[in-house]
Every structure is written in structure tokens, then in C-alpha cells.
Amino acid sequence: MKTRICGTGSALPKRKVTNDDLSKILDTSDEWIRSRTGICARHLAVEESLTSLAADAAKEALDEAKINPRELDLILAATLSADHLVPSLSCELQRELGAENAAAFDINAACSGFLFALQTADVYIKSGQYQKILVVGGEILSRLMDWNDRSTCVLFGDGAGAAVVLPDETSGILGSVQGSDGARGEALLCENRKNNNPYIANGTGLSYVSMNGQEVYKFAVRTVPKAILEAIKKAGLAIEEIDLFVLHQANIRIIESVSKRLKVPMEKFPTNLESCGNISAGSVPILLDHINKKGMLHKGDHIVLAGFGAGLTWGASVLTW
Ligand code: COA
């Protein structure tokens, strides 16, 4: 039995913010951001909550899969920026969708989150415990940014993507890998609120995302090609048989480096980071939905999905569409 993606969906906030817009509030420029990252714009949540974005994405995915929310057995949401610490995004989504028969929990593996959630869904389906699973990845990262730190806040965006997965005899996930390196976690960090119990002095305060960009860059270009090759091997395929590589949208230079290391042309690496920036756990499912809606996915195609990011974490899956 395989786990097949039968529907996708995505939602971006209405407010689009270009590099030029940012250069009006920060000491930065379109040229700097574009030449180092490939990013030209991102969407930032002003009116939306993460729950509303995730619900819009989920409804599209459920429609395409022709699944009623009441049929769902499980909702898995990957995020590090849920609207509340509790209830989880997945439970809020369950309420919004009226998916009253589903169990629901969140997964935090940062930018690899959608891959970890998808692979968790795969294990549930293979075990026979659940059949109809909604997997969501989404972020409102703009709430975690230090808007005075031009080296991080220009990179990220907000949005949510969703996939409905069902058991299938022939098509679906063929092989997956996942990994973590907590020893190098400080490279990309966001502290929770400080402990303010009565026995700690100066306990209050909030912190924002901080990043050693060059460390994260080196980690990504070394780890991602290896993870992809391992997943393709597990799937029993050769790299030439892969039609598309749907990678986490952090930086065009990282994607170009992966393409070069794998000796695969850039045409096989669709991107939307130009208009979306890095949406962490939302990045892979949003791009998957965008290329699905453009008609770029055909039955029988072999697709690689790969994520990498804070933790540090990484994950890759190979599937037949
Ligand atoms: N606009 C203008 N200048 C900026 C800037 C901005 N938004 N952000 C940083 N700078 C400046 C720095 O202050 C530095 O100036 P200095 O040399 O006078 O000190 C200069 O640009 C170079 O900064 P540096 O950090 O060396 O640039 P870089 O070439 O390493 O590029 C990143 C920075 C963040 C784009 C790059 O390291 C990167 O993409 N890393 C991966 C990050 C990532 O994708 N993380 C998420 C993974 S999930």
C-alpha cells in the first residue's frame, strides 16, 4: 500500500510586499535581496490568521481529493508559528473545517516540517491505523521576525499549503529519508518566551529569529543533495527518472547549487521564491500546489519533495504522482 497525494491547496495573505517596499522601512535594496536570494516579494499576513490561511488551503485540497472534512481520520499540521501555543494549529483547523472525526496534532520540524508530517502520514497509512489524512504546512513567520534585522526579515514570508493523502495500490510515496542535527541548532534560532516564574529575576521578554546565514547555507548545500540521492535510491529509481524536484524555497543560490551537485538541469527545479520568499513549513506544499494548478504534474511522474532548515532538520520523499 502506498500513500498518494490526491489533492493540494494553498493560500497566501493578500498583502504583497516587494523588496522596494522593504527598502522604504529598512536599510536594504532590491538589488541586494534579489542578487543574494532570488527573492523579489513576499506576502505578509495583515488581516489573516494562520488558521484562516490553513483552512483556505485545506478546503482546496479536500475539494480536489473529493473528501468531505467529516471523513478525515487525522489532521497533521507542520508549523513553528501557530496562532496559539495551545490549541494547536491542527485542532483549530479541525474546528474551522468541521472535521469532527479526526485526531489532530502539530509537528515542528521548521522548514522540513511538511516533509516530516507527510512521512508521518505515510507511516500511519502503511500501518492501517488511518486512511484519510490532511497534511498542512504553514507559517506566519512575520510575527517572529526582528523587523530591525535586515539580514533575516527580508528572507521570509507568510502562507499555508495543504495536501490530502489517501491509500493507493499503485501510485504514491516510494521512499523517504529524514534527519536531524540538534548539535548545530544554534545556526537558526528563535527562543520561546522567557520563563517568568516567581523565582526567576528579569524573566519576561520575547525573542525573534536569529540566524547565521552562512552556516545555514553551507548545511543546506551539503545535506540536501545527499538526502535526495538517498531517497531516490530507497525508491529504487535512477536520478534520470525524476521529472521534478520540489525543494524548500529558501534561496535560489541553494537550489542552483543542489542542481549543479546532482547534475540535473534547473528546468527540473520549479520555484516560487521570487514572489513568496521562504515560508518555512509552508514552502514545499505551496509550491507543490502552484505547479499542480499550472498542470505541471502528470499521472505517473516521479517527483522529489525536499525540505531543510532549523533544528537542524532535513527530509526528502520520492513519489509517483
Ligand atoms: N540589505 C543590505 N545589506 C545587507 C542585508 C540586507 N537585507 N542583510 C545583510 N546585509 C549586509 C551585511 O550587513 C553585510 O555587510 P558588511 O559586509 O558591511 O558587514 C553584507 O550585507 C554581507 O552579508 P553576508 O551575511 O556576508 O551576506 P551573504 O552573502 O552571506 O548572504 C544570506 C546572506 C542570508 C542571503 C545568505 O547567507 C543565505 O542565504 N543563507 C542561507 C539562509 C537561509 O536560507 N536560511 C533559511 C534556511 S531554511
PDB file of N, CA, C and O and ligand atoms in Angstrom, residues 26-29 32-33 36-37 111 149-152 154-156 188 211-218 220 248 250-251 253-254 278 280 308-310, ligand 1:
ATOM      1  N   LEU A  26      13.667  49.828   5.724  1.00  0.00           N
ATOM      2  CA  LEU A  26      14.913  49.201   6.190  1.00  0.00           C
ATOM      3  C   LEU A  26      16.061  49.684   5.316  1.00  0.00           C
ATOM      4  O   LEU A  26      15.848  50.036   4.155  1.00  0.00           O
ATOM      5  N   ASP A  27      17.288  49.577   5.864  1.00  0.00           N
ATOM      6  CA  ASP A  27      18.473  49.918   5.066  1.00  0.00           C
ATOM      7  C   ASP A  27      18.817  48.713   4.181  1.00  0.00           C
ATOM      8  O   ASP A  27      19.697  47.908   4.498  1.00  0.00           O
ATOM      9  N   THR A  28      18.050  48.550   3.099  1.00  0.00           N
ATOM     10  CA  THR A  28      18.264  47.434   2.179  1.00  0.00           C
ATOM     11  C   THR A  28      17.902  47.887   0.770  1.00  0.00           C
ATOM     12  O   THR A  28      17.511  49.035   0.563  1.00  0.00           O
ATOM     13  N   SER A  29      18.051  46.980  -0.188  1.00  0.00           N
ATOM     14  CA  SER A  29      17.702  47.355  -1.565  1.00  0.00           C
ATOM     15  C   SER A  29      17.227  46.123  -2.324  1.00  0.00           C
ATOM     16  O   SER A  29      17.583  44.984  -1.972  1.00  0.00           O
ATOM     17  N   TRP A  32      20.235  44.106  -3.517  1.00  0.00           N
ATOM     18  CA  TRP A  32      20.903  43.241  -2.524  1.00  0.00           C
ATOM     19  C   TRP A  32      20.100  41.956  -2.330  1.00  0.00           C
ATOM     20  O   TRP A  32      20.636  40.853  -2.397  1.00  0.00           O
ATOM     21  N   ILE A  33      18.809  42.111  -2.099  1.00  0.00           N
ATOM     22  CA  ILE A  33      17.981  40.934  -1.762  1.00  0.00           C
ATOM     23  C   ILE A  33      17.892  39.996  -2.974  1.00  0.00           C
ATOM     24  O   ILE A  33      18.103  38.785  -2.870  1.00  0.00           O
ATOM     25  N   ARG A  36      21.276  38.150  -3.871  1.00  0.00           N
ATOM     26  CA  ARG A  36      21.752  37.132  -2.927  1.00  0.00           C
ATOM     27  C   ARG A  36      20.776  36.001  -2.702  1.00  0.00           C
ATOM     28  O   ARG A  36      21.148  34.935  -2.242  1.00  0.00           O
ATOM     29  N   THR A  37      19.470  36.243  -2.989  1.00  0.00           N
ATOM     30  CA  THR A  37      18.478  35.219  -2.634  1.00  0.00           C
ATOM     31  C   THR A  37      17.537  34.831  -3.773  1.00  0.00           C
ATOM     32  O   THR A  37      16.930  33.765  -3.727  1.00  0.00           O
ATOM     33  N   CYS A 111      11.554  24.246   8.615  1.00  0.00           N
ATOM     34  CA  CYS A 111      11.335  24.257   7.160  1.00  0.00           C
ATOM     35  C   CYS A 111      11.225  22.849   6.579  1.00  0.00           C
ATOM     36  O   CYS A 111      10.833  22.686   5.427  1.00  0.00           O
ATOM     37  N   ASP A 149      16.228  43.743  11.911  1.00  0.00           N
ATOM     38  CA  ASP A 149      17.353  42.904  11.481  1.00  0.00           C
ATOM     39  C   ASP A 149      17.210  42.601   9.991  1.00  0.00           C
ATOM     40  O   ASP A 149      16.548  41.644   9.590  1.00  0.00           O
ATOM     41  N   ARG A 150      17.847  43.458   9.193  1.00  0.00           N
ATOM     42  CA  ARG A 150      17.679  43.348   7.727  1.00  0.00           C
ATOM     43  C   ARG A 150      18.228  42.035   7.178  1.00  0.00           C
ATOM     44  O   ARG A 150      17.874  41.613   6.075  1.00  0.00           O
ATOM     45  N   SER A 151      19.141  41.365   7.936  1.00  0.00           N
ATOM     46  CA  SER A 151      19.745  40.141   7.387  1.00  0.00           C
ATOM     47  C   SER A 151      18.798  38.946   7.465  1.00  0.00           C
ATOM     48  O   SER A 151      19.014  37.940   6.793  1.00  0.00           O
ATOM     49  N   THR A 152      17.725  39.017   8.281  1.00  0.00           N
ATOM     50  CA  THR A 152      16.772  37.895   8.329  1.00  0.00           C
ATOM     51  C   THR A 152      15.374  38.276   7.821  1.00  0.00           C
ATOM     52  O   THR A 152      14.778  37.506   7.066  1.00  0.00           O
ATOM     53  N   VAL A 154      14.091  40.096   5.621  1.00  0.00           N
ATOM     54  CA  VAL A 154      13.803  40.216   4.183  1.00  0.00           C
ATOM     55  C   VAL A 154      13.616  38.845   3.516  1.00  0.00           C
ATOM     56  O   VAL A 154      13.148  38.768   2.376  1.00  0.00           O
ATOM     57  N   LEU A 155      14.016  37.768   4.224  1.00  0.00           N
ATOM     58  CA  LEU A 155      14.058  36.449   3.584  1.00  0.00           C
ATOM     59  C   LEU A 155      12.730  35.696   3.643  1.00  0.00           C
ATOM     60  O   LEU A 155      12.491  34.794   2.846  1.00  0.00           O
ATOM     61  N   PHE A 156      11.895  36.050   4.624  1.00  0.00           N
ATOM     62  CA  PHE A 156      10.776  35.165   4.939  1.00  0.00           C
ATOM     63  C   PHE A 156       9.418  35.745   4.533  1.00  0.00           C
ATOM     64  O   PHE A 156       9.269  36.963   4.379  1.00  0.00           O
ATOM     65  N   LEU A 188      20.192  28.582  13.546  1.00  0.00           N
ATOM     66  CA  LEU A 188      18.905  29.221  13.207  1.00  0.00           C
ATOM     67  C   LEU A 188      18.003  29.055  14.422  1.00  0.00           C
ATOM     68  O   LEU A 188      17.514  27.956  14.701  1.00  0.00           O
ATOM     69  N   MET A 211      19.848  34.210  12.918  1.00  0.00           N
ATOM     70  CA  MET A 211      20.375  33.192  12.012  1.00  0.00           C
ATOM     71  C   MET A 211      21.810  33.496  11.634  1.00  0.00           C
ATOM     72  O   MET A 211      22.171  34.639  11.365  1.00  0.00           O
ATOM     73  N   ASN A 212      22.615  32.433  11.602  1.00  0.00           N
ATOM     74  CA  ASN A 212      23.931  32.529  10.985  1.00  0.00           C
ATOM     75  C   ASN A 212      23.748  32.060   9.536  1.00  0.00           C
ATOM     76  O   ASN A 212      23.776  30.861   9.244  1.00  0.00           O
ATOM     77  N   GLY A 213      23.511  33.028   8.654  1.00  0.00           N
ATOM     78  CA  GLY A 213      23.122  32.711   7.278  1.00  0.00           C
ATOM     79  C   GLY A 213      24.121  31.834   6.552  1.00  0.00           C
ATOM     80  O   GLY A 213      23.743  30.896   5.838  1.00  0.00           O
ATOM     81  N   GLN A 214      25.398  32.098   6.772  1.00  0.00           N
ATOM     82  CA  GLN A 214      26.405  31.326   6.022  1.00  0.00           C
ATOM     83  C   GLN A 214      26.476  29.875   6.513  1.00  0.00           C
ATOM     84  O   GLN A 214      26.669  28.957   5.719  1.00  0.00           O
ATOM     85  N   GLU A 215      26.296  29.666   7.839  1.00  0.00           N
ATOM     86  CA  GLU A 215      26.273  28.289   8.375  1.00  0.00           C
ATOM     87  C   GLU A 215      25.100  27.509   7.785  1.00  0.00           C
ATOM     88  O   GLU A 215      25.232  26.350   7.389  1.00  0.00           O
ATOM     89  N   VAL A 216      23.930  28.175   7.754  1.00  0.00           N
ATOM     90  CA  VAL A 216      22.729  27.506   7.239  1.00  0.00           C
ATOM     91  C   VAL A 216      22.906  27.202   5.746  1.00  0.00           C
ATOM     92  O   VAL A 216      22.538  26.124   5.267  1.00  0.00           O
ATOM     93  N   TYR A 217      23.501  28.134   5.045  1.00  0.00           N
ATOM     94  CA  TYR A 217      23.748  27.950   3.606  1.00  0.00           C
ATOM     95  C   TYR A 217      24.629  26.718   3.363  1.00  0.00           C
ATOM     96  O   TYR A 217      24.317  25.859   2.542  1.00  0.00           O
ATOM     97  N   LYS A 218      25.742  26.634   4.125  1.00  0.00           N
ATOM     98  CA  LYS A 218      26.677  25.504   3.940  1.00  0.00           C
ATOM     99  C   LYS A 218      25.995  24.187   4.288  1.00  0.00           C
ATOM    100  O   LYS A 218      26.145  23.192   3.582  1.00  0.00           O
ATOM    101  N   ALA A 220      22.840  23.494   4.069  1.00  0.00           N
ATOM    102  CA  ALA A 220      21.844  23.148   3.045  1.00  0.00           C
ATOM    103  C   ALA A 220      22.507  22.551   1.807  1.00  0.00           C
ATOM    104  O   ALA A 220      22.085  21.501   1.304  1.00  0.00           O
ATOM    105  N   HIS A 248      12.414  23.024  -0.846  1.00  0.00           N
ATOM    106  CA  HIS A 248      12.142  24.151   0.046  1.00  0.00           C
ATOM    107  C   HIS A 248      12.699  25.428  -0.583  1.00  0.00           C
ATOM    108  O   HIS A 248      13.834  25.447  -1.066  1.00  0.00           O
ATOM    109  N   ALA A 250      14.198  28.452  -0.011  1.00  0.00           N
ATOM    110  CA  ALA A 250      14.922  29.367   0.876  1.00  0.00           C
ATOM    111  C   ALA A 250      15.694  30.409   0.078  1.00  0.00           C
ATOM    112  O   ALA A 250      15.674  31.588   0.411  1.00  0.00           O
ATOM    113  N   ASN A 251      16.366  29.946  -0.977  1.00  0.00           N
ATOM    114  CA  ASN A 251      17.319  30.823  -1.659  1.00  0.00           C
ATOM    115  C   ASN A 251      17.642  30.208  -3.027  1.00  0.00           C
ATOM    116  O   ASN A 251      17.961  29.023  -3.105  1.00  0.00           O
ATOM    117  N   ARG A 253      20.172  30.497  -4.813  1.00  0.00           N
ATOM    118  CA  ARG A 253      21.560  30.016  -4.919  1.00  0.00           C
ATOM    119  C   ARG A 253      21.696  28.621  -4.309  1.00  0.00           C
ATOM    120  O   ARG A 253      22.492  27.814  -4.785  1.00  0.00           O
ATOM    121  N   ILE A 254      20.925  28.325  -3.267  1.00  0.00           N
ATOM    122  CA  ILE A 254      20.946  26.965  -2.690  1.00  0.00           C
ATOM    123  C   ILE A 254      20.384  25.982  -3.729  1.00  0.00           C
ATOM    124  O   ILE A 254      20.947  24.913  -3.970  1.00  0.00           O
ATOM    125  N   ASN A 278      10.749  32.766   1.720  1.00  0.00           N
ATOM    126  CA  ASN A 278      10.861  31.494   2.440  1.00  0.00           C
ATOM    127  C   ASN A 278       9.700  31.380   3.428  1.00  0.00           C
ATOM    128  O   ASN A 278       9.613  32.164   4.368  1.00  0.00           O
ATOM    129  N   SER A 280       9.042  28.641   5.253  1.00  0.00           N
ATOM    130  CA  SER A 280       9.346  27.536   6.165  1.00  0.00           C
ATOM    131  C   SER A 280       8.455  26.319   5.860  1.00  0.00           C
ATOM    132  O   SER A 280       8.454  25.845   4.723  1.00  0.00           O
ATOM    133  N   PHE A 308      14.557  21.467   4.299  1.00  0.00           N
ATOM    134  CA  PHE A 308      15.724  21.568   5.175  1.00  0.00           C
ATOM    135  C   PHE A 308      15.604  22.856   5.971  1.00  0.00           C
ATOM    136  O   PHE A 308      15.005  23.818   5.493  1.00  0.00           O
ATOM    137  N   GLY A 309      16.157  22.851   7.164  1.00  0.00           N
ATOM    138  CA  GLY A 309      16.092  24.098   7.924  1.00  0.00           C
ATOM    139  C   GLY A 309      16.437  23.938   9.381  1.00  0.00           C
ATOM    140  O   GLY A 309      17.242  23.074   9.753  1.00  0.00           O
ATOM    141  N   ALA A 310      15.786  24.778  10.210  1.00  0.00           N
ATOM    142  CA  ALA A 310      16.153  24.867  11.631  1.00  0.00           C
ATOM    143  C   ALA A 310      15.995  23.518  12.315  1.00  0.00           C
ATOM    144  O   ALA A 310      15.195  22.668  11.922  1.00  0.00           O
TER     145      ALA A 310
HETATM  146  N1  COA B   1      20.319  44.505   2.694  1.00  0.00           N
HETATM  147  C1  COA B   1      21.526  45.078   2.515  1.00  0.00           C
HETATM  148  N2  COA B   1      22.644  44.622   3.111  1.00  0.00           N
HETATM  149  C2  COA B   1      22.523  43.553   3.926  1.00  0.00           C
HETATM  150  C3  COA B   1      21.277  42.927   4.167  1.00  0.00           C
HETATM  151  C4  COA B   1      20.139  43.456   3.515  1.00  0.00           C
HETATM  152  N3  COA B   1      18.919  42.928   3.671  1.00  0.00           N
HETATM  153  N4  COA B   1      21.480  41.910   5.011  1.00  0.00           N
HETATM  154  C5  COA B   1      22.782  41.868   5.303  1.00  0.00           C
HETATM  155  N5  COA B   1      23.414  42.867   4.666  1.00  0.00           N
HETATM  156  C6  COA B   1      24.828  43.196   4.677  1.00  0.00           C
HETATM  157  C7  COA B   1      25.541  42.701   5.909  1.00  0.00           C
HETATM  158  O1  COA B   1      25.406  43.621   6.967  1.00  0.00           O
HETATM  159  C8  COA B   1      26.978  42.575   5.419  1.00  0.00           C
HETATM  160  O2  COA B   1      27.546  43.851   5.460  1.00  0.00           O
HETATM  161  P1  COA B   1      29.070  44.050   5.950  1.00  0.00           P
HETATM  162  O3  COA B   1      29.899  43.235   4.988  1.00  0.00           O
HETATM  163  O4  COA B   1      29.262  45.509   5.827  1.00  0.00           O
HETATM  164  O5  COA B   1      29.084  43.515   7.336  1.00  0.00           O
HETATM  165  C9  COA B   1      26.812  42.220   3.953  1.00  0.00           C
HETATM  166  O6  COA B   1      25.479  42.535   3.598  1.00  0.00           O
HETATM  167  C10 COA B   1      27.114  40.763   3.635  1.00  0.00           C
HETATM  168  O7  COA B   1      26.402  39.962   4.492  1.00  0.00           O
HETATM  169  P2  COA B   1      26.607  38.393   4.447  1.00  0.00           P
HETATM  170  O8  COA B   1      25.867  37.805   5.615  1.00  0.00           O
HETATM  171  O9  COA B   1      28.061  38.057   4.289  1.00  0.00           O
HETATM  172  O10 COA B   1      25.899  38.039   3.081  1.00  0.00           O
HETATM  173  P3  COA B   1      25.784  36.629   2.384  1.00  0.00           P
HETATM  174  O11 COA B   1      26.369  36.749   1.043  1.00  0.00           O
HETATM  175  O12 COA B   1      26.221  35.505   3.267  1.00  0.00           O
HETATM  176  O13 COA B   1      24.219  36.489   2.214  1.00  0.00           O
HETATM  177  C11 COA B   1      22.289  35.409   3.140  1.00  0.00           C
HETATM  178  C12 COA B   1      23.383  36.444   3.354  1.00  0.00           C
HETATM  179  C13 COA B   1      21.407  35.408   4.402  1.00  0.00           C
HETATM  180  C14 COA B   1      21.441  35.838   1.948  1.00  0.00           C
HETATM  181  C15 COA B   1      22.924  34.034   2.885  1.00  0.00           C
HETATM  182  O14 COA B   1      23.883  33.738   3.878  1.00  0.00           O
HETATM  183  C16 COA B   1      21.902  32.950   2.862  1.00  0.00           C
HETATM  184  O15 COA B   1      21.045  32.928   2.019  1.00  0.00           O
HETATM  185  N6  COA B   1      21.986  31.971   3.792  1.00  0.00           N
HETATM  186  C17 COA B   1      21.006  30.943   3.901  1.00  0.00           C
HETATM  187  C18 COA B   1      19.900  31.467   4.754  1.00  0.00           C
HETATM  188  C19 COA B   1      18.647  30.687   4.622  1.00  0.00           C
HETATM  189  O16 COA B   1      18.200  30.431   3.547  1.00  0.00           O
HETATM  190  N7  COA B   1      18.060  30.353   5.771  1.00  0.00           N
HETATM  191  C20 COA B   1      16.849  29.657   5.865  1.00  0.00           C
HETATM  192  C21 COA B   1      17.099  28.219   5.581  1.00  0.00           C
HETATM  193  S1  COA B   1      15.687  27.314   5.946  1.00  0.00           S
END
